[in-house]
Structures are given as C-alpha cells and as structure tokens.
Coordinates of C-alpha atoms in Angstrom, one line a residue:
M338 CA -17.2 3.8 -14.3
R339 CA -14.9 2.5 -17.0
R340 CA -13.8 -1.1 -16.6
I341 CA -10.4 -2.1 -18.0
H342 CA -8.9 -5.6 -18.2
V343 CA -5.1 -5.3 -17.8
M344 CA -2.6 -8.1 -18.2
A345 CA 0.5 -8.0 -16.1
A346 CA 3.5 -10.3 -15.5
V347 CA 5.8 -11.1 -12.6
I348 CA 8.9 -12.0 -14.8
R349 CA 11.7 -14.0 -13.1
R350 CA 15.2 -14.6 -14.2
A351 CA 17.2 -17.7 -13.3
D352 CA 18.7 -15.9 -10.4
G353 CA 15.3 -15.2 -8.9
S354 CA 15.2 -11.5 -9.6
I355 CA 12.0 -9.9 -10.8
L356 CA 11.6 -7.3 -13.6
I357 CA 9.8 -4.0 -12.8
A358 CA 9.2 -1.0 -15.0
K359 CA 8.6 2.7 -14.2
R360 CA 5.5 4.4 -15.5
P361 CA 5.9 7.6 -17.5
D362 CA 5.4 10.7 -15.5
A363 CA 2.5 11.8 -17.6
A364 CA 0.6 8.5 -17.4
H365 CA -2.0 7.5 -14.8
Q366 CA -0.2 6.8 -11.6
G367 CA 2.9 8.2 -13.3
G368 CA 6.3 7.9 -11.8
L369 CA 5.4 4.7 -9.9
W370 CA 6.8 1.3 -10.5
E371 CA 4.7 -1.5 -11.9
F372 CA 4.8 -5.1 -13.2
P373 CA 5.0 -5.0 -17.0
G374 CA 1.9 -5.5 -19.1
G375 CA -1.0 -3.7 -20.7
K376 CA -4.6 -3.7 -21.8
L377 CA -6.2 -6.8 -23.1
E378 CA -7.9 -6.2 -26.5
E379 CA -11.6 -7.2 -26.8
G380 CA -11.9 -10.9 -27.7
E381 CA -8.2 -11.5 -27.3
P382 CA -7.2 -14.7 -25.4
R383 CA -5.5 -13.7 -22.1
L384 CA -2.1 -15.4 -22.6
D385 CA -2.0 -14.1 -26.2
G386 CA -2.6 -10.6 -24.9
L387 CA 0.1 -10.9 -22.3
A388 CA 2.6 -12.2 -24.8
R389 CA 1.8 -9.3 -27.2
E390 CA 2.3 -6.7 -24.5
L391 CA 5.5 -8.1 -23.3
Q392 CA 6.9 -8.4 -26.8
E393 CA 5.9 -4.7 -27.4
E394 CA 7.1 -3.4 -24.1
L395 CA 10.2 -5.5 -23.4
G396 CA 11.1 -7.3 -26.6
I397 CA 10.8 -10.8 -25.1
H398 CA 8.8 -13.9 -26.0
I399 CA 7.1 -15.9 -23.3
T400 CA 8.0 -19.6 -23.2
N401 CA 6.5 -20.6 -19.8
A402 CA 3.8 -18.8 -17.9
R403 CA 0.9 -19.5 -15.5
P404 CA -1.8 -17.5 -13.7
L405 CA -0.6 -15.9 -10.4
I406 CA -3.3 -13.6 -9.0
D407 CA -6.4 -11.8 -10.2
I408 CA -7.1 -8.4 -8.7
R409 CA -10.0 -6.0 -9.0
H410 CA -9.3 -2.4 -7.9
D411 CA -11.5 0.7 -8.1
Y412 CA -9.9 4.1 -8.6
P413 CA -12.1 7.2 -8.6
D414 CA -12.2 7.3 -12.4
K415 CA -11.9 3.7 -13.4
S416 CA -12.2 0.0 -12.3
I417 CA -9.2 -2.1 -13.1
R418 CA -9.0 -5.9 -13.4
L419 CA -5.3 -6.8 -13.0
D420 CA -4.9 -10.3 -14.5
V421 CA -1.4 -11.2 -13.3
W422 CA 0.7 -14.1 -14.6
S423 CA 4.0 -15.6 -13.4
V424 CA 6.5 -15.8 -16.3
S425 CA 9.3 -18.2 -15.5
A426 CA 10.9 -18.6 -18.9
F427 CA 11.3 -16.3 -21.9
S428 CA 13.6 -15.6 -24.9
G429 CA 15.1 -12.3 -25.8
E430 CA 16.8 -9.6 -23.7
A431 CA 14.3 -7.7 -21.6
H432 CA 14.7 -3.9 -22.1
G433 CA 12.5 -0.8 -22.1
A434 CA 11.4 -1.1 -25.8
E435 CA 9.1 1.9 -25.4
G436 CA 11.7 4.1 -23.6
Q437 CA 10.6 3.2 -20.1
Q438 CA 13.0 2.5 -17.3
V439 CA 13.2 -1.2 -16.3
R440 CA 15.1 -2.8 -13.4
W441 CA 15.7 -6.3 -12.1
V442 CA 15.1 -6.4 -8.4
A443 CA 15.5 -9.1 -5.7
P444 CA 12.1 -10.2 -4.4
Q445 CA 12.9 -9.1 -0.8
D446 CA 13.7 -5.6 -2.2
L447 CA 10.4 -5.0 -3.9
G448 CA 9.1 -3.2 -0.8
Q449 CA 11.6 -0.4 -1.4
Y450 CA 9.8 0.7 -4.6
A451 CA 6.6 2.7 -4.8
F452 CA 3.9 0.8 -6.7
P453 CA 0.2 1.8 -7.4
A454 CA -2.2 0.7 -4.7
A455 CA -3.6 -2.1 -6.8
N456 CA -0.1 -3.7 -7.1
K457 CA 0.3 -4.3 -3.3
P458 CA -1.2 -7.9 -3.5
I459 CA 1.1 -8.6 -6.5
V460 CA 4.2 -7.7 -4.6
L461 CA 3.1 -10.1 -1.9
A462 CA 2.2 -12.9 -4.4
A463 CA 5.7 -12.4 -5.9
T464 CA 7.4 -13.1 -2.6
L465 CA 5.2 -15.7 -0.9
P466 CA 6.1 -19.4 -1.5
Q467 CA 3.9 -21.9 -3.3
R468 CA 3.5 -24.3 -0.3
Y469 CA 2.2 -23.4 3.1
L470 CA 2.9 -26.2 5.6
I471 CA 0.8 -26.7 8.7
T472 CA 2.4 -28.8 11.4
P473 CA 0.6 -31.8 12.8
D474 CA -0.5 -32.0 16.5
N475 CA 1.4 -33.7 19.4
Y476 CA 4.9 -33.3 18.1
D477 CA 7.7 -32.1 20.4
A478 CA 10.4 -29.6 19.4
D479 CA 12.9 -32.2 18.3
Q480 CA 10.4 -34.0 16.1
L481 CA 9.3 -30.8 14.6
I482 CA 12.8 -29.7 13.9
T483 CA 13.5 -33.0 12.2
G484 CA 10.4 -32.8 10.0
L485 CA 11.1 -29.2 9.2
G486 CA 14.6 -30.1 8.0
V487 CA 13.1 -32.6 5.6
A488 CA 10.4 -30.2 4.5
S489 CA 12.9 -27.4 3.9
G490 CA 14.9 -29.7 1.7
L491 CA 11.7 -30.2 -0.4
G492 CA 11.4 -26.4 -0.8
V493 CA 9.0 -25.5 2.1
R494 CA 9.6 -22.0 3.4
M495 CA 6.4 -21.0 5.2
V496 CA 5.0 -22.9 8.2
Q497 CA 2.0 -22.6 10.4
L498 CA 2.6 -23.9 13.9
R499 CA -0.6 -25.8 14.8
Q500 CA -0.4 -27.4 18.2
T501 CA -4.0 -27.4 19.6
E502 CA -3.2 -29.4 22.8
L503 CA -0.8 -26.9 24.2
S504 CA -1.5 -24.0 26.6
Q505 CA -0.8 -20.5 25.4
T506 CA 2.3 -20.4 27.5
D507 CA 3.7 -23.8 26.2
Y508 CA 2.8 -22.8 22.7
A509 CA 4.7 -19.5 22.9
N510 CA 7.7 -21.3 24.4
L511 CA 7.7 -23.9 21.6
A512 CA 7.3 -21.2 19.0
T513 CA 10.3 -19.3 20.5
T514 CA 12.4 -22.4 20.4
L515 CA 11.5 -23.3 16.8
M516 CA 12.1 -19.7 15.6
A517 CA 15.5 -19.6 17.2
K518 CA 16.5 -22.9 15.7
T519 CA 15.3 -22.3 12.1
G520 CA 16.3 -18.7 11.8
E521 CA 15.4 -17.0 8.5
A522 CA 15.0 -20.3 6.7
V523 CA 11.3 -20.5 7.8
M524 CA 8.6 -17.9 7.7
W525 CA 6.6 -18.7 10.8
I526 CA 2.8 -18.1 11.0
L527 CA 1.5 -18.6 14.5
K528 CA -2.0 -19.1 16.0
G529 CA -3.5 -17.5 19.0
E530 CA -6.1 -15.0 20.3
Q531 CA -3.8 -12.0 19.9
P532 CA -1.1 -11.0 17.4
P533 CA 2.0 -13.2 18.2
L534 CA 5.7 -12.8 18.6
K535 CA 7.5 -10.2 16.5
G536 CA 9.1 -11.7 13.5
S537 CA 6.2 -14.1 12.9
G538 CA 2.8 -13.9 11.2
W539 CA -0.6 -14.4 12.6
H540 CA -3.2 -16.9 11.2
V541 CA -6.7 -16.3 12.5
T542 CA -9.5 -18.9 12.4
S543 CA -12.7 -18.2 10.6
A544 CA -14.4 -17.7 14.0
Q545 CA -11.7 -15.1 14.9
L546 CA -12.0 -13.5 11.5
R547 CA -15.8 -12.9 12.1
E548 CA -15.3 -11.5 15.5
L549 CA -12.4 -9.3 14.5
H550 CA -14.6 -8.0 11.6
A551 CA -17.5 -7.4 14.0
V552 CA -15.5 -5.1 16.3
G553 CA -14.0 -3.2 13.4
W554 CA -10.4 -4.2 13.9
C555 CA -8.0 -4.3 11.0
K556 CA -4.3 -4.7 10.5
G557 CA -2.5 -1.5 11.5
K558 CA -5.0 -0.6 14.2
R559 CA -4.1 -0.9 17.9
F560 CA -5.7 -3.8 19.7
A561 CA -7.0 -4.2 23.2
T562 CA -4.7 -5.7 25.8
G563 CA -5.9 -8.6 28.1
P564 CA -6.7 -12.2 27.7
S565 CA -8.6 -11.9 24.4
L566 CA -8.8 -9.5 21.5
L567 CA -12.2 -10.8 20.5
Q568 CA -14.6 -8.7 22.6
S569 CA -17.6 -6.7 21.8
A570 CA -17.1 -3.2 20.3
D571 CA -18.1 -1.6 23.7
E572 CA -15.7 -3.7 25.7
L573 CA -13.0 -3.0 23.2
E574 CA -13.4 0.7 23.6
R575 CA -13.3 0.5 27.4
R576 CA -10.2 -1.7 27.7
P577 CA -6.6 -0.2 27.4
E578 CA -4.8 -0.5 24.2
C579 CA -1.2 -1.5 23.4
E580 CA 1.0 1.4 22.6
E581 CA 2.2 -0.2 19.3
T582 CA 0.2 -1.4 16.4
W583 CA 0.9 -4.9 14.9
D584 CA 1.8 -5.0 11.2
G585 CA 3.1 -8.6 10.7
L586 CA 1.9 -10.9 8.0
L587 CA -1.8 -11.6 8.6
A588 CA -3.6 -14.7 7.3
A589 CA -7.2 -15.9 7.7
S590 CA -9.0 -19.2 7.2
C591 CA -11.9 -18.7 4.8
H592 CA -14.6 -21.1 3.5
N593 CA -16.9 -18.8 1.4
A594 CA -17.3 -15.5 -0.3
E595 CA -18.5 -13.7 2.8
E596 CA -15.4 -14.6 4.8
L597 CA -13.1 -13.6 1.9
Q598 CA -14.7 -10.1 2.0
M599 CA -14.2 -10.0 5.7
A600 CA -10.5 -11.0 5.2
N601 CA -10.2 -8.1 2.8
D602 CA -11.8 -5.7 5.3
I603 CA -9.5 -6.5 8.1
G604 CA -6.4 -6.2 5.9
A605 CA -5.4 -9.8 5.6
D606 CA -2.4 -10.4 3.5
F607 CA -3.4 -13.9 2.3
V608 CA -6.0 -16.6 3.1
T609 CA -6.5 -20.3 3.1
L610 CA -9.6 -21.5 1.3
S611 CA -11.1 -24.8 2.3
P612 CA -12.1 -27.6 2.0
V613 CA -11.5 -28.0 -1.7
L614 CA -11.8 -31.8 -1.6
P615 CA -13.1 -34.4 0.9
T616 CA -10.6 -34.9 3.8
Q617 CA -9.7 -37.9 6.0
S618 CA -10.7 -36.0 9.1
H619 CA -14.1 -34.9 7.7
P620 CA -14.9 -37.5 5.0
G621 CA -18.7 -36.6 4.8
A622 CA -18.4 -32.9 5.1
A623 CA -19.4 -30.5 2.2
H624 CA -16.5 -29.4 0.1
L625 CA -16.0 -26.7 -2.5
G626 CA -14.7 -28.6 -5.5
W627 CA -12.3 -27.2 -8.0
D628 CA -14.8 -25.1 -10.0
R629 CA -16.1 -23.2 -6.9
A630 CA -12.6 -22.8 -5.5
A631 CA -11.6 -21.2 -8.8
E632 CA -14.5 -18.8 -8.6
L633 CA -13.7 -17.8 -5.0
A634 CA -9.9 -17.5 -5.7
A635 CA -10.7 -15.0 -8.5
M636 CA -12.7 -12.8 -6.2
A637 CA -10.3 -12.8 -3.3
N638 CA -8.0 -9.9 -4.3
M639 CA -5.1 -11.4 -2.4
P640 CA -3.0 -14.6 -2.5
V641 CA -5.0 -17.7 -1.8
Y642 CA -3.8 -21.1 -0.6
L643 CA -6.1 -24.0 -1.3
L644 CA -6.5 -26.4 1.6
G645 CA -8.3 -29.7 2.2
G646 CA -7.7 -33.1 0.7
L647 CA -4.8 -31.8 -1.5
S648 CA -1.2 -33.0 -2.0
L649 CA 1.8 -31.8 -4.0
D650 CA 0.3 -33.5 -7.0
D651 CA -2.5 -30.9 -6.9
L652 CA -0.1 -27.9 -6.8
E653 CA -0.1 -27.3 -10.6
R654 CA -3.9 -27.5 -10.9
A655 CA -4.2 -25.0 -8.0
Q656 CA -2.0 -22.5 -9.7
E657 CA -3.7 -23.0 -13.0
I658 CA -6.9 -21.6 -11.4
G659 CA -5.1 -18.6 -9.9
A660 CA -4.2 -19.8 -6.4
Q661 CA -0.9 -18.9 -4.9
G662 CA -0.4 -22.6 -4.1
I663 CA -1.6 -25.2 -1.6
A664 CA -1.6 -25.5 2.2
G665 CA -1.9 -28.7 4.2
I666 CA -0.7 -31.1 6.9
S667 CA -0.8 -34.6 5.6
G668 CA -0.3 -33.6 2.0
L669 CA 3.0 -31.7 2.8
W670 CA 4.4 -33.0 6.1
P671 CA 7.2 -35.6 5.9
A672 CA 6.3 -39.1 6.8
L673 CA 7.0 -38.9 10.5
K674 CA 5.0 -40.4 13.4
P675 CA 3.9 -38.4 16.5
R676 CA 5.4 -39.3 19.8

C-alpha cells in the first residue's frame, strides 16, 4: 500500500471563518471539500512544505502557524498521513490559484459540507476549544455559576461537570440547572453510566471505556436501558434497547496506546490523555512526560487534551506537540473556595 504524507491547514481569518477548497471532480475523492494543502516532498521540512503548498494553491504566505492534529487514514488503495496545522496569520489574498473553488465558512457551518472520511477529525479539531475545564468537587450551583462566569471571561467554552459526591439524580438536576443558566455559552460534557441529557456530551472514564469496548458498543449504536450500560455482551443482548441512538459529543479518558485505540473503536470524538506531569493529588504516581505524550497524541487520530499537572502556561507547549489543548481542574478553574 502506498504511504503518502500530506500537509493540510485550517486557515482562519480575523472574523473566525475558515477556508475550505473543493477537490476537482477528476481527483481522488473528487467533488468533496477539503482543507487546503498537498503532498510533502521527500526530505522537505513540514512547515516549509505547508508554506509552499499554500503559496501555490492559494497565493498566501504563512506568518503564524502551529501543529493542530496528525491523522493516519487507510483507503483501499493508499495510506494517508494528514499532517494538519492551524494557520492564524498570513499575508496575501486567498484565492483558488489553481482554478479550484474556495470558500470562507463559519466553524459551526462546516458540518454542512461533504468532506473525505479522513477529514472528519479535522472538522472537529477546527471547532473544539483549546481549553477543557473540569469543575472541582463540592460546589453548589451558585458557586459553579460564579466560577464559570470568570472562566468564560478567560475564554473557556467547554466544561466537564465533575461532582463525584452527588447521586445520579442530584447530578442530573444540577446539570439541568447549569445548562439552563449558561445557555449556548458553554459546551457541557457530563459524566455518568449512560449517555446523558440531550444537548450535552458524555465523558467516559477509562474503566467505562474498557467495558464499552468489551461489549462492542460504539457511538451511533443503540444502548441497553436500565441502571447500567456496562454489562456483559450476553446481558446486553437480553436487555431491552432504547428506541433512539445517542450521537452527542463523546469523550474518553485515556492513559496509554491501548486505551487510545479503544477510544477510536467506540467512535470517541476526542480524548483526555493523562497524567502528563506529576499532580498534587497523586504526587508519586507514574506520569507520561512530554515526550511520551507527544508520541501518543500523534497516534490518537482525534483531538487530544493533555491533562495532569498542567496550567495555562503549558498550553503552547501542548499545542506544539500536536495536542488540541489542555484539560484540568486546578490549572484552569478560577481561584474560588468550595463551600
């Protein structure tokens, strides 16, 4: 099978819109939209190759870029490495220099365009934020709303509601209250044994990930009703299923290459990878370190948030090794005290 290294770019204008281009009808995956770029020449530095392709295709010169996501995808006739960078500044007027159709699109409208299968994680990476806030335990609704207001002012848009001391009922009630108060300003990612409220995502623990993988469940499949989704395969077959499938944003906690593959298998949209550095809660526990985190992020094939011992000061380094950004509690949560 042929292996091809392709550079691609998520190019943003000052208004936040993203440039996409339409593939010629006669080309591989012709007629579909894509993120501009092209093949990396042998021995060519990655950023140099991207700059060359964008100058040839669009007539622009990169002035600020960073790695965004690295994807491997196998087609029947070839294996593609999509080496995707985020371009936040450039000179020149972008146009279809090779006669291709180009279009500036709002990030929330990318889903209206048909992309090659390998581009699906890129579309998600282009729309997900750089910071994934996890709430601390033992906060009531008022304290959380106050903290979220501060965090929102600092640019936080995606939040995992982590309240381990609450019953499932109390947790659901709190989530409902917070979602109503924050509206569309916050992308909520909830915890629990089953897919959560509509309008929110679901973050599964590494233990849940392993059990979901063991019973063969993946996003888009129906799931068994009852107190727990995490049953044996035989039990899952015997129990009644919900009439509707769940297709919200699915996240998973991962700590190694095996779990990253499981996350891919169940159709996770993004993962957290931890612990990168020693943490206050587990000071003596083994941690990945930056080099291993970079290796794992490169094989994930989906957006990765690095977690564990990190702060906003580490965001740039995380992105330099190909992570979507960072996740955390103490490193991102405003300085408020629990009740």
